[in-house]
Coordinates of C-alpha atoms and ligand atoms in Angstrom, one line a residue:
M1 CA 13.2 -1.1 29.5
I2 CA 9.7 -2.0 29.7
K3 CA 8.7 -4.0 32.8
E4 CA 5.2 -5.5 32.0
P5 CA 2.1 -6.6 34.3
A6 CA 2.3 -9.8 36.3
M7 CA -0.5 -10.7 34.5
N8 CA -1.9 -14.5 33.8
F9 CA -2.7 -14.1 29.5
E10 CA -5.4 -16.4 27.7
K11 CA -2.9 -16.2 25.1
K12 CA 0.0 -15.5 24.0
I13 CA 1.2 -14.3 20.5
L14 CA 4.4 -12.4 18.8
C15 CA 4.3 -11.5 15.3
I16 CA 7.5 -11.0 13.9
G17 CA 7.9 -7.6 11.4
A18 CA 6.5 -4.2 12.6
G19 CA 5.7 -2.8 9.3
Y20 CA 2.5 -1.7 8.4
V21 CA 0.8 -4.8 8.4
G22 CA 2.3 -6.4 11.3
G23 CA 2.1 -3.0 13.9
P24 CA -1.7 -1.8 13.2
T25 CA -3.0 -5.3 12.8
M26 CA -1.3 -6.9 16.1
A27 CA -3.0 -3.3 18.1
M28 CA -6.3 -4.1 16.6
I29 CA -6.0 -7.4 18.4
A30 CA -4.3 -5.7 21.3
F31 CA -7.2 -4.4 21.6
K32 CA -10.2 -6.3 21.0
C33 CA -8.7 -8.7 22.9
P34 CA -7.4 -7.4 26.5
Q35 CA -6.6 -11.3 27.7
Y36 CA -4.2 -12.2 25.3
K37 CA -0.4 -10.4 25.4
V38 CA 0.1 -9.7 21.9
T39 CA 4.3 -8.9 21.1
V40 CA 4.9 -7.2 17.9
V41 CA 9.3 -7.8 17.4
D42 CA 11.7 -6.3 14.9
I43 CA 15.4 -6.2 13.5
N44 CA 14.9 -2.6 13.2
C45 CA 15.1 -0.8 16.5
E46 CA 14.9 2.1 15.5
R47 CA 11.2 1.3 14.5
I48 CA 10.8 -0.4 17.5
A49 CA 11.9 2.9 19.3
Q50 CA 8.9 4.4 17.3
W51 CA 6.8 2.3 18.1
N52 CA 7.3 2.8 21.1
S53 CA 6.8 6.7 21.0
D54 CA 4.3 9.1 20.7
D55 CA 5.3 9.4 16.9
L56 CA 4.1 6.0 15.5
P57 CA 6.2 4.8 12.4
V58 CA 3.2 4.3 10.4
Y59 CA 0.4 7.4 9.8
E60 CA -3.1 5.5 9.8
P61 CA -6.3 7.6 10.9
D62 CA -7.0 6.3 14.5
L63 CA -4.3 4.3 15.1
S64 CA -2.2 5.8 18.0
E65 CA -5.8 6.0 20.1
I66 CA -6.2 2.0 19.4
V67 CA -1.9 1.7 20.3
G68 CA -2.1 4.3 22.9
A69 CA -5.5 2.3 25.0
C70 CA -3.2 -1.2 25.0
R71 CA 0.8 -0.2 24.9
N72 CA 2.5 -1.8 27.7
R73 CA -0.7 -3.5 28.9
N74 CA -1.3 -6.0 26.5
L75 CA 0.5 -5.0 23.6
F76 CA 4.3 -4.8 23.3
F77 CA 7.1 -3.6 21.4
D78 CA 10.3 -5.9 21.6
T79 CA 13.6 -5.7 19.7
D80 CA 13.9 -9.2 21.3
I81 CA 12.6 -12.2 18.8
E82 CA 14.2 -14.8 20.8
K83 CA 12.1 -13.9 24.0
G84 CA 9.2 -14.0 21.9
I85 CA 9.8 -17.0 19.7
K86 CA 10.2 -18.5 23.0
E87 CA 7.7 -17.6 24.9
S88 CA 4.9 -17.6 22.2
E89 CA 2.5 -20.9 21.4
I90 CA 0.8 -18.5 18.2
I91 CA 3.4 -16.6 15.5
F92 CA 2.2 -14.3 13.0
V93 CA 4.6 -13.6 9.9
S94 CA 4.4 -10.2 8.6
V95 CA 8.4 -9.0 7.3
H96 CA 8.6 -7.3 4.1
T97 CA 8.9 -9.6 1.0
P98 CA 9.9 -6.6 -2.0
T99 CA 10.4 -7.8 -5.8
K100 CA 13.7 -9.5 -6.0
A101 CA 16.2 -7.0 -7.3
F102 CA 18.5 -9.6 -8.3
G103 CA 19.0 -13.6 -10.1
E104 CA 16.6 -15.4 -11.0
G105 CA 13.2 -14.0 -11.6
A106 CA 14.9 -10.7 -11.0
G107 CA 12.0 -7.9 -10.7
M108 CA 9.2 -10.0 -11.0
A109 CA 8.7 -12.5 -8.3
S110 CA 9.5 -11.7 -4.2
D111 CA 12.6 -11.6 -2.5
L112 CA 12.3 -13.9 0.4
Q113 CA 15.4 -13.3 2.1
Y114 CA 13.7 -12.0 5.2
W115 CA 11.2 -14.6 5.2
E116 CA 13.5 -17.5 5.1
K117 CA 15.9 -15.6 8.1
T118 CA 12.3 -16.1 10.5
A119 CA 11.5 -19.5 9.8
R120 CA 14.9 -20.3 10.1
D121 CA 14.9 -18.3 14.1
I122 CA 11.8 -19.3 14.6
L123 CA 13.6 -22.5 14.3
R124 CA 16.3 -22.4 16.0
Y125 CA 14.8 -20.7 19.1
S126 CA 11.5 -22.6 20.0
E127 CA 11.2 -24.7 23.0
S128 CA 7.4 -25.8 22.7
D129 CA 5.2 -26.3 19.3
K130 CA 3.6 -23.7 17.3
I131 CA 1.0 -22.2 15.4
I132 CA 2.8 -20.4 12.5
I133 CA 0.9 -17.7 11.2
E134 CA 1.7 -15.8 7.1
K135 CA 0.2 -13.1 7.3
S136 CA 2.6 -10.9 4.9
T137 CA 1.4 -11.7 1.1
L138 CA 3.8 -14.3 -1.1
P139 CA 3.9 -16.5 -3.7
V140 CA 1.9 -19.3 -3.7
K141 CA 3.4 -22.4 -1.9
T142 CA 5.4 -20.5 0.1
A143 CA 4.3 -22.0 3.5
Q144 CA 5.1 -25.2 2.3
A145 CA 8.8 -23.9 1.7
M146 CA 8.1 -22.7 5.6
E147 CA 7.2 -26.1 6.2
Y148 CA 10.3 -27.8 4.7
I149 CA 11.9 -25.1 7.0
L150 CA 10.8 -25.5 10.3
S151 CA 10.7 -29.5 9.6
S152 CA 14.5 -29.3 9.0
S153 CA 15.9 -30.4 12.5
N154 CA 15.6 -33.9 14.5
N155 CA 13.4 -32.1 17.5
A156 CA 10.2 -32.6 18.0
I157 CA 8.9 -29.8 18.0
H158 CA 5.6 -29.3 15.9
F159 CA 5.1 -26.3 14.0
E160 CA 1.3 -25.9 12.0
V161 CA 1.6 -23.1 9.2
L162 CA -1.4 -21.5 8.2
S163 CA -2.1 -18.8 5.7
N164 CA -4.4 -15.3 6.7
P165 CA -3.1 -13.8 4.4
E166 CA -4.4 -9.5 6.1
F167 CA -6.3 -7.2 3.3
L168 CA -6.6 -4.4 4.5
A169 CA -6.1 -0.7 2.8
E170 CA -3.7 1.4 4.3
G171 CA -5.4 5.3 5.2
N172 CA -8.4 2.9 6.0
A173 CA -6.5 0.4 8.1
I174 CA -8.1 0.7 11.3
K175 CA -11.3 0.8 9.8
D176 CA -10.2 -2.1 7.8
L177 CA -9.3 -4.2 10.5
E178 CA -12.1 -3.7 12.7
N179 CA -14.9 -4.3 10.3
P180 CA -13.0 -6.8 7.7
D181 CA -15.6 -7.9 4.6
R182 CA -13.6 -11.0 5.3
I183 CA -10.8 -12.9 7.2
L184 CA -9.2 -15.6 4.9
I185 CA -7.7 -19.0 7.2
G186 CA -6.1 -21.2 5.0
S187 CA -5.0 -24.5 6.2
H188 CA -3.9 -27.9 6.1
D189 CA -6.6 -30.6 6.8
T190 CA -5.4 -33.0 9.4
P191 CA -6.7 -33.0 13.3
R192 CA -3.4 -30.8 13.4
G193 CA -4.2 -28.0 10.7
I194 CA -7.9 -28.0 11.9
K195 CA -7.1 -27.8 15.4
A196 CA -4.6 -24.6 14.6
K197 CA -7.2 -23.4 12.5
D198 CA -9.6 -23.2 15.1
V199 CA -7.6 -21.2 17.2
L200 CA -6.6 -18.3 15.1
I201 CA -11.2 -18.5 13.7
D202 CA -10.8 -18.1 17.8
I203 CA -9.3 -14.9 18.1
Y204 CA -10.9 -13.5 15.4
S205 CA -14.4 -13.9 16.9
N206 CA -13.5 -12.1 19.4
W207 CA -14.7 -9.1 17.1
V208 CA -15.5 -10.7 13.6
S209 CA -19.0 -12.6 13.1
A210 CA -18.6 -16.4 12.0
D211 CA -19.9 -15.2 8.6
R212 CA -16.7 -13.1 7.5
I213 CA -14.6 -16.0 8.6
I214 CA -13.7 -18.1 5.3
T215 CA -11.7 -21.0 5.7
S216 CA -10.0 -22.4 2.8
S217 CA -6.7 -25.0 1.8
I218 CA -3.2 -23.1 2.4
W219 CA -2.4 -22.7 -0.9
S220 CA -6.3 -21.5 -1.9
S221 CA -6.0 -18.9 0.4
E222 CA -2.4 -17.8 -1.1
L223 CA -3.3 -17.8 -4.3
S224 CA -6.9 -15.4 -3.7
K225 CA -4.1 -12.9 -1.8
L226 CA -3.0 -11.8 -4.9
V227 CA -5.9 -12.6 -7.5
S228 CA -8.0 -10.0 -5.5
N229 CA -5.0 -7.1 -5.7
A230 CA -4.6 -8.6 -8.9
F231 CA -8.6 -7.2 -10.1
L232 CA -8.6 -4.7 -8.0
A233 CA -5.6 -3.5 -10.0
Q234 CA -6.8 -5.0 -12.9
R235 CA -10.1 -2.0 -12.1
I236 CA -8.0 0.8 -11.9
S237 CA -6.6 0.0 -15.4
S238 CA -9.4 -0.4 -17.3
I239 CA -10.9 3.0 -16.2
N240 CA -7.7 4.4 -16.7
S241 CA -7.4 2.9 -20.1
I242 CA -10.3 4.1 -21.1
S243 CA -9.9 7.5 -19.5
A244 CA -7.3 7.7 -23.1
L245 CA -9.6 7.3 -25.0
C246 CA -12.2 9.8 -23.5
E247 CA -9.6 12.8 -23.6
K248 CA -9.0 12.1 -27.8
T249 CA -13.3 11.2 -28.3
G250 CA -14.6 14.0 -26.1
A251 CA -16.4 11.5 -23.7
D252 CA -16.0 12.5 -20.2
I253 CA -14.5 9.9 -17.9
K254 CA -15.9 10.8 -15.1
E255 CA -19.2 9.9 -16.5
V256 CA -18.5 7.2 -17.8
S257 CA -17.5 5.5 -14.3
Y258 CA -20.4 6.9 -13.2
V259 CA -22.9 5.0 -15.3
V260 CA -20.4 1.3 -15.7
G261 CA -20.5 1.2 -11.7
K262 CA -23.7 1.5 -11.5
D263 CA -24.5 -1.9 -12.9
S264 CA -24.6 -4.0 -9.8
R265 CA -23.0 -7.0 -11.5
I266 CA -19.6 -4.7 -11.3
G267 CA -20.5 -1.7 -9.0
S268 CA -18.6 1.5 -8.3
K269 CA -16.0 0.5 -6.0
F270 CA -12.0 1.4 -7.9
L271 CA -13.4 3.2 -11.0
E272 CA -11.5 6.5 -9.8
V273 CA -9.7 7.2 -13.3
S274 CA -6.2 8.2 -11.7
I275 CA -2.6 8.9 -12.6
G276 CA -1.8 5.1 -12.2
F277 CA -1.9 3.4 -9.0
G278 CA 0.6 2.8 -6.5
G279 CA 1.9 0.9 -3.0
S280 CA 3.7 -1.9 -2.1
C281 CA 0.8 -4.5 -2.9
F282 CA -0.4 -4.2 -6.2
K283 CA 2.1 -4.4 -9.0
K284 CA 4.6 -6.4 -6.6
D285 CA 1.1 -9.3 -6.7
I286 CA 0.5 -8.7 -9.8
L287 CA 4.1 -9.5 -11.0
N288 CA 4.1 -12.2 -8.9
L289 CA 1.5 -13.8 -10.4
V290 CA 2.5 -13.0 -13.6
Y291 CA 6.0 -15.1 -12.4
L292 CA 3.8 -18.4 -10.9
C293 CA 1.6 -18.7 -15.0
R294 CA 5.3 -18.0 -16.6
H295 CA 6.5 -20.8 -14.4
Y296 CA 3.6 -23.3 -15.5
G297 CA 4.5 -22.5 -18.8
L298 CA 0.7 -20.7 -19.1
Y299 CA 1.8 -17.2 -20.9
E300 CA -1.6 -16.3 -22.1
T301 CA -2.3 -15.6 -19.0
A302 CA 1.0 -14.1 -17.5
D303 CA 0.3 -11.8 -20.4
Y304 CA -2.8 -11.2 -19.1
W305 CA -2.3 -10.1 -16.5
E306 CA 0.9 -7.9 -17.1
G307 CA -1.2 -5.8 -19.1
V308 CA -2.6 -4.4 -16.2
L309 CA 0.4 -3.5 -15.7
R310 CA 1.4 -1.7 -18.7
I311 CA -1.5 0.5 -18.8
N312 CA -0.5 1.9 -15.0
D313 CA 2.8 2.3 -16.8
Y314 CA 1.1 3.8 -19.7
Q315 CA -0.8 5.7 -18.0
K316 CA 2.1 7.7 -15.8
D317 CA 3.4 8.3 -18.9
R318 CA 0.5 10.0 -20.5
F319 CA 0.6 12.1 -17.8
V320 CA 3.9 12.8 -18.2
K321 CA 4.3 13.6 -21.8
N322 CA 0.7 15.5 -21.9
I323 CA 3.0 17.9 -19.3
L324 CA 5.9 18.0 -21.4
N325 CA 3.1 18.5 -24.3
V326 CA 1.6 20.8 -23.1
M327 CA 4.1 23.4 -21.8
F328 CA 5.4 24.4 -25.0
N329 CA 7.5 21.5 -25.1
T330 CA 10.0 22.6 -22.5
L331 CA 10.2 22.1 -19.0
A332 CA 13.7 23.7 -18.8
N333 CA 14.0 25.5 -15.3
K334 CA 9.6 25.8 -15.6
K335 CA 9.3 25.4 -11.6
I336 CA 6.7 22.8 -11.2
C337 CA 4.9 21.5 -8.0
L338 CA 3.7 18.9 -6.8
F339 CA 0.1 18.1 -5.2
G340 CA 1.4 15.5 -2.9
F341 CA 3.7 12.5 -2.4
A342 CA 1.9 9.9 -0.8
F343 CA 0.5 6.8 -3.2
K344 CA -3.3 7.4 -2.2
A345 CA -4.0 9.8 0.8
N346 CA -4.7 9.5 4.3
T347 CA -1.0 7.5 4.8
G348 CA 2.6 8.5 4.2
D349 CA 3.5 5.9 2.5
V350 CA 5.3 6.2 -1.0
R351 CA 6.6 3.2 -2.0
E352 CA 5.7 2.5 -5.7
S353 CA 4.0 5.7 -5.8
P354 CA 3.2 7.3 -9.4
A355 CA 4.6 11.0 -7.5
I356 CA 8.4 9.3 -7.6
Y357 CA 7.6 7.7 -11.9
V358 CA 6.8 11.9 -12.3
A359 CA 9.1 13.2 -10.0
Q360 CA 12.3 11.3 -12.2
R361 CA 10.9 12.1 -15.3
L362 CA 10.2 16.5 -15.0
L363 CA 14.1 16.4 -13.6
D364 CA 15.0 14.6 -16.4
E365 CA 13.7 17.2 -18.5
K366 CA 15.1 20.0 -15.6
A367 CA 12.4 21.3 -14.3
K368 CA 12.3 22.4 -10.6
L369 CA 10.2 20.3 -8.0
V370 CA 8.1 21.9 -5.3
I371 CA 7.5 19.3 -3.4
T372 CA 4.6 19.2 -0.9
D373 CA 2.4 16.7 1.5
P374 CA 0.1 16.5 4.5
K375 CA 2.1 13.2 6.3
A376 CA 4.8 11.2 2.9
L377 CA 7.1 14.9 2.9
E378 CA 9.6 12.7 5.2
N379 CA 9.6 9.2 2.8
A380 CA 10.0 11.4 -0.4
K381 CA 13.2 13.2 1.4
R382 CA 14.5 9.8 1.4
E383 CA 13.1 8.9 -2.0
F384 CA 15.5 11.8 -3.5
L385 CA 18.5 10.7 -0.9
G386 CA 22.0 10.6 -3.7
I387 CA 19.2 12.1 -6.8
N388 CA 20.8 15.2 -8.1
G389 CA 17.9 17.5 -9.5
D390 CA 16.8 21.3 -8.6
I391 CA 14.5 19.7 -5.7
E392 CA 12.4 21.6 -3.0
F393 CA 10.3 20.2 0.4
I394 CA 7.7 22.6 1.4
E395 CA 5.1 21.0 4.1
N396 CA 2.7 24.5 3.2
P397 CA 0.8 24.1 0.0
Y398 CA 0.5 27.9 -0.6
D399 CA 4.3 28.4 0.0
A400 CA 4.6 25.6 -2.2
A401 CA 2.4 26.4 -5.2
S402 CA 4.7 30.1 -5.2
G403 CA 6.3 31.3 -7.7
C404 CA 6.1 27.9 -9.8
D405 CA 4.5 27.7 -13.3
A406 CA 2.3 24.8 -13.0
I407 CA 1.0 22.2 -10.0
A408 CA 0.6 18.6 -10.0
V409 CA -2.2 17.2 -8.8
I410 CA -0.3 13.2 -7.6
T411 CA -2.3 12.5 -4.2
E412 CA -6.3 12.8 -3.8
W413 CA -5.5 15.1 -0.1
N414 CA -8.8 16.0 0.6
I415 CA -6.3 19.7 1.8
Y416 CA -6.6 20.7 -2.1
K417 CA -10.1 20.6 -2.5
E418 CA -10.6 23.2 -0.1
L419 CA -7.2 25.5 -0.8
D420 CA -8.1 29.5 -1.5
Y421 CA -7.2 29.0 -4.8
D422 CA -7.5 33.3 -6.3
R423 CA -4.1 33.5 -3.4
I424 CA -2.8 30.1 -5.4
F425 CA -2.7 31.8 -9.1
K426 CA -1.6 35.3 -7.7
S427 CA 1.0 33.9 -6.5
M428 CA 2.3 31.7 -9.2
T429 CA 4.2 32.9 -12.8
K430 CA 1.9 33.1 -15.3
P431 CA 0.1 31.0 -17.2
A432 CA -0.7 29.2 -14.6
F433 CA -1.0 25.6 -15.2
I434 CA -3.0 22.9 -13.1
F435 CA -2.5 19.2 -14.0
D436 CA -5.5 17.2 -12.1
G437 CA -3.4 13.4 -11.8
R438 CA -7.0 13.0 -9.8
N439 CA -9.8 14.9 -11.1
I440 CA -10.5 16.1 -7.6
L441 CA -10.5 20.1 -8.5
D442 CA -13.5 22.2 -9.4
H443 CA -12.2 22.3 -13.1
Q444 CA -14.5 25.3 -14.1
K445 CA -13.8 27.3 -11.5
L446 CA -10.5 27.5 -11.3
F447 CA -10.9 28.3 -15.2
N448 CA -13.0 31.1 -14.8
I449 CA -10.2 32.2 -11.8
G450 CA -7.3 32.4 -14.8
F451 CA -5.6 28.9 -14.5
N452 CA -5.3 26.7 -17.7
I453 CA -6.8 23.1 -15.8
Y454 CA -5.5 19.7 -17.8
S455 CA -6.8 16.5 -16.6
V456 CA -7.5 12.5 -16.7
G457 CA -9.8 11.4 -19.4
K458 CA -11.7 15.0 -18.9
Q459 CA -11.4 18.0 -22.1
A460 CA -9.4 20.4 -21.4
L461 CA -10.9 23.9 -20.0
S462 CA -7.8 26.3 -21.2
I463 CA -6.6 28.9 -23.2
F464 CA -4.3 27.5 -25.4
E465 CA -6.4 24.4 -26.2
K466 CA -8.3 26.6 -29.8
S467 CA -4.2 26.9 -30.6
R468 CA -3.6 23.3 -30.6
Ligands
UDX1 C1 -4.5 -2.6 -1.9 C2 -5.8 -4.1 -1.7 O1 -6.5 -2.6 -1.3 C3 -5.9 -4.7 -0.3 O2 -6.9 -4.9 0.5 C4 -4.9 -5.2 0.0 O3 -4.5 -5.5 1.6 C5 -3.4 -4.3 -0.3 O4 -3.5 -3.1 -1.2 P1 -3.4 -0.3 -0.5 O5 -2.3 -0.3 -1.7 O6 -3.7 -0.2 0.9 O7 -4.2 -1.6 -0.5 O8 -4.8 1.1 -1.0 P2 -5.6 1.1 -2.2 O9 -7.3 2.1 -1.1 O10 -6.2 -0.6 -3.0 O11 -5.3 2.6 -3.9 C6 -4.0 1.1 -4.1 C7 -3.7 1.9 -5.5 O12 -4.1 2.5 -5.9 C8 -3.0 3.8 -4.8 O13 -2.5 4.3 -5.5 C9 -4.8 4.4 -5.0 O14 -4.3 5.4 -5.6 C10 -5.4 3.7 -6.3 N1 -6.6 3.6 -7.0 C11 -7.0 3.3 -6.4 C12 -7.1 4.3 -7.7 O15 -6.1 4.7 -9.5 N2 -8.6 4.2 -8.3 C13 -9.1 3.6 -7.8 O16 -10.6 3.5 -8.0 C14 -8.6 3.1 -5.9

C-alpha cells in the first residue's frame, strides 16, 4: 500500500483504464501539472502492479522517465476504483473498446461492455458532481449512451460528459502528448457543458498553447477522431495499392511517393509503402465508420471506406503470395525469419500487426518460423498460445537468422538497417532470400553480398528474376 503525501492538490483527476492511452496520457498530465493529483485505476491488478514497478506494461520512448519523475508524488496507479471515483471530480475513461466478436455488428461494431460497466461503476460510487471525459475512441453517439446511463438514477448528482479523443501515435506517445498538433474537446453547448469544457481547457493550458485547443460539439469530436484515423489509413492504402502497379510496370514506389508527397497540398507523411498497416486503431475505427454509415443507409460511403481495409488485406496477402511464389512454390520445412513482430517500430504492441497474418499464412504452408523483435517478443509469444506450428522466438537477430532460408522484414526497426549482413548471409541456407516489407534495407548492397532481394513496389534484385 503506497502512502500518499498529505498535500492539498488543486484538482483530483482519475483515469479508468491503464492501457496504451490512459497510462501515458495521465503520466503527462501529472508531469506537467504537479498541482493536480492524478490516479490511474484498472481492474487488472497485474497491469497496475507493472505500472508501479520498473518494468512498465507499455514500452514508449521516455515514458519510464516521465512516470519515474511523478509516480507516488502526484501520479498514482491503483486498483481501488471505488475510492478513485469517490475522491475525484474529473474522470477520464480510457477503457478498451475492441471490435465486437459476437452478435449484432460482430466484426464491425465496437464492444462496449467495458465502457458500460465503467459508466455503471461511476454512477454507483459517485457522491458528488463529476465531469466524465471520453478518452477511448468510440462510435459516434457513445457519449449520449453514457449520459443515459449516468442519468438513470434518482440521485441529484450531475454528470457532465465531454469527448476528448486522443491522437497520440504509439512509439511517439510522449512527443505527441508533450507537443500535440491539436487537443480536441467536444461538449454540450449548455452552461454546464461550457463550464466543464473550460475545466478541461484549464488542464491542457498548463502546457498546450490556446491555438492548438479546438472545441466542438460532442458528435463532431467523436466523428473527427474516426475520420482522422480513416484518412491516415486511406493514405497508406492508396500508396500500397500503387505499389502493386509499380511492381508490374517497373516504376519505383519510393520515387512515386516522393513526387506525390512533394505537392504541398498532399504532403509527404503517411505515404510510406508497407506490408499493410496494423495497430489497434485504424482497422477498428474504419469498421466503426463503415458500420455507422450502413446504419444510416449510406451504402456508397460505407463501401468507399471499406475499400481502405480491402487494400490493406490485399497488401498483406500479396506479400505472402510473393514469398511462396519466389521460393519455388513450396515453403514446407523452409525456415523463415521474421524481422520484427510489432505493428510498427518503437513499440512492443502487436495488435493487428501484419506479422500475425503473415506468420499464420506461412505456418499454413508448413514453413518453420523464427521470430525476432527487440520489444515485442513477449506479446508475440502470447499470440501463438495454443497454435500448432514450428515457431522459435529469438531476440538476437543474428541467432534468429542463422540457418534460415529467408528473412522477411515486417517492422521498420532501425536496428535491422545496421546489421552485419555479410555475417548473416554466411550463416543462412542458400539461396538466401530477403523480403523487405518496409523497404528499409540497402537492396543493392545486399544483392552484391549474394542475397536475392524482394521489396514492395520495386523491381526485385535476384538471380532468379531473369528465369521467371
Ligand atoms: C494511429 C494514429 O496515427 C493516431 O493519431 C491515433 O491516435 C491512433 O492510431 P498508431 O496506430 O499508434 O496511431 O500508429 P501509426 O503511426 O499511425 O501507424 C499505424 C500503422 O500504419 C502502422 O502499422 C504503421 O507501420 C503503418 N504505416 C504508417 C504505414 O504503413 N505507412 C506509413 O506511411 C505510416
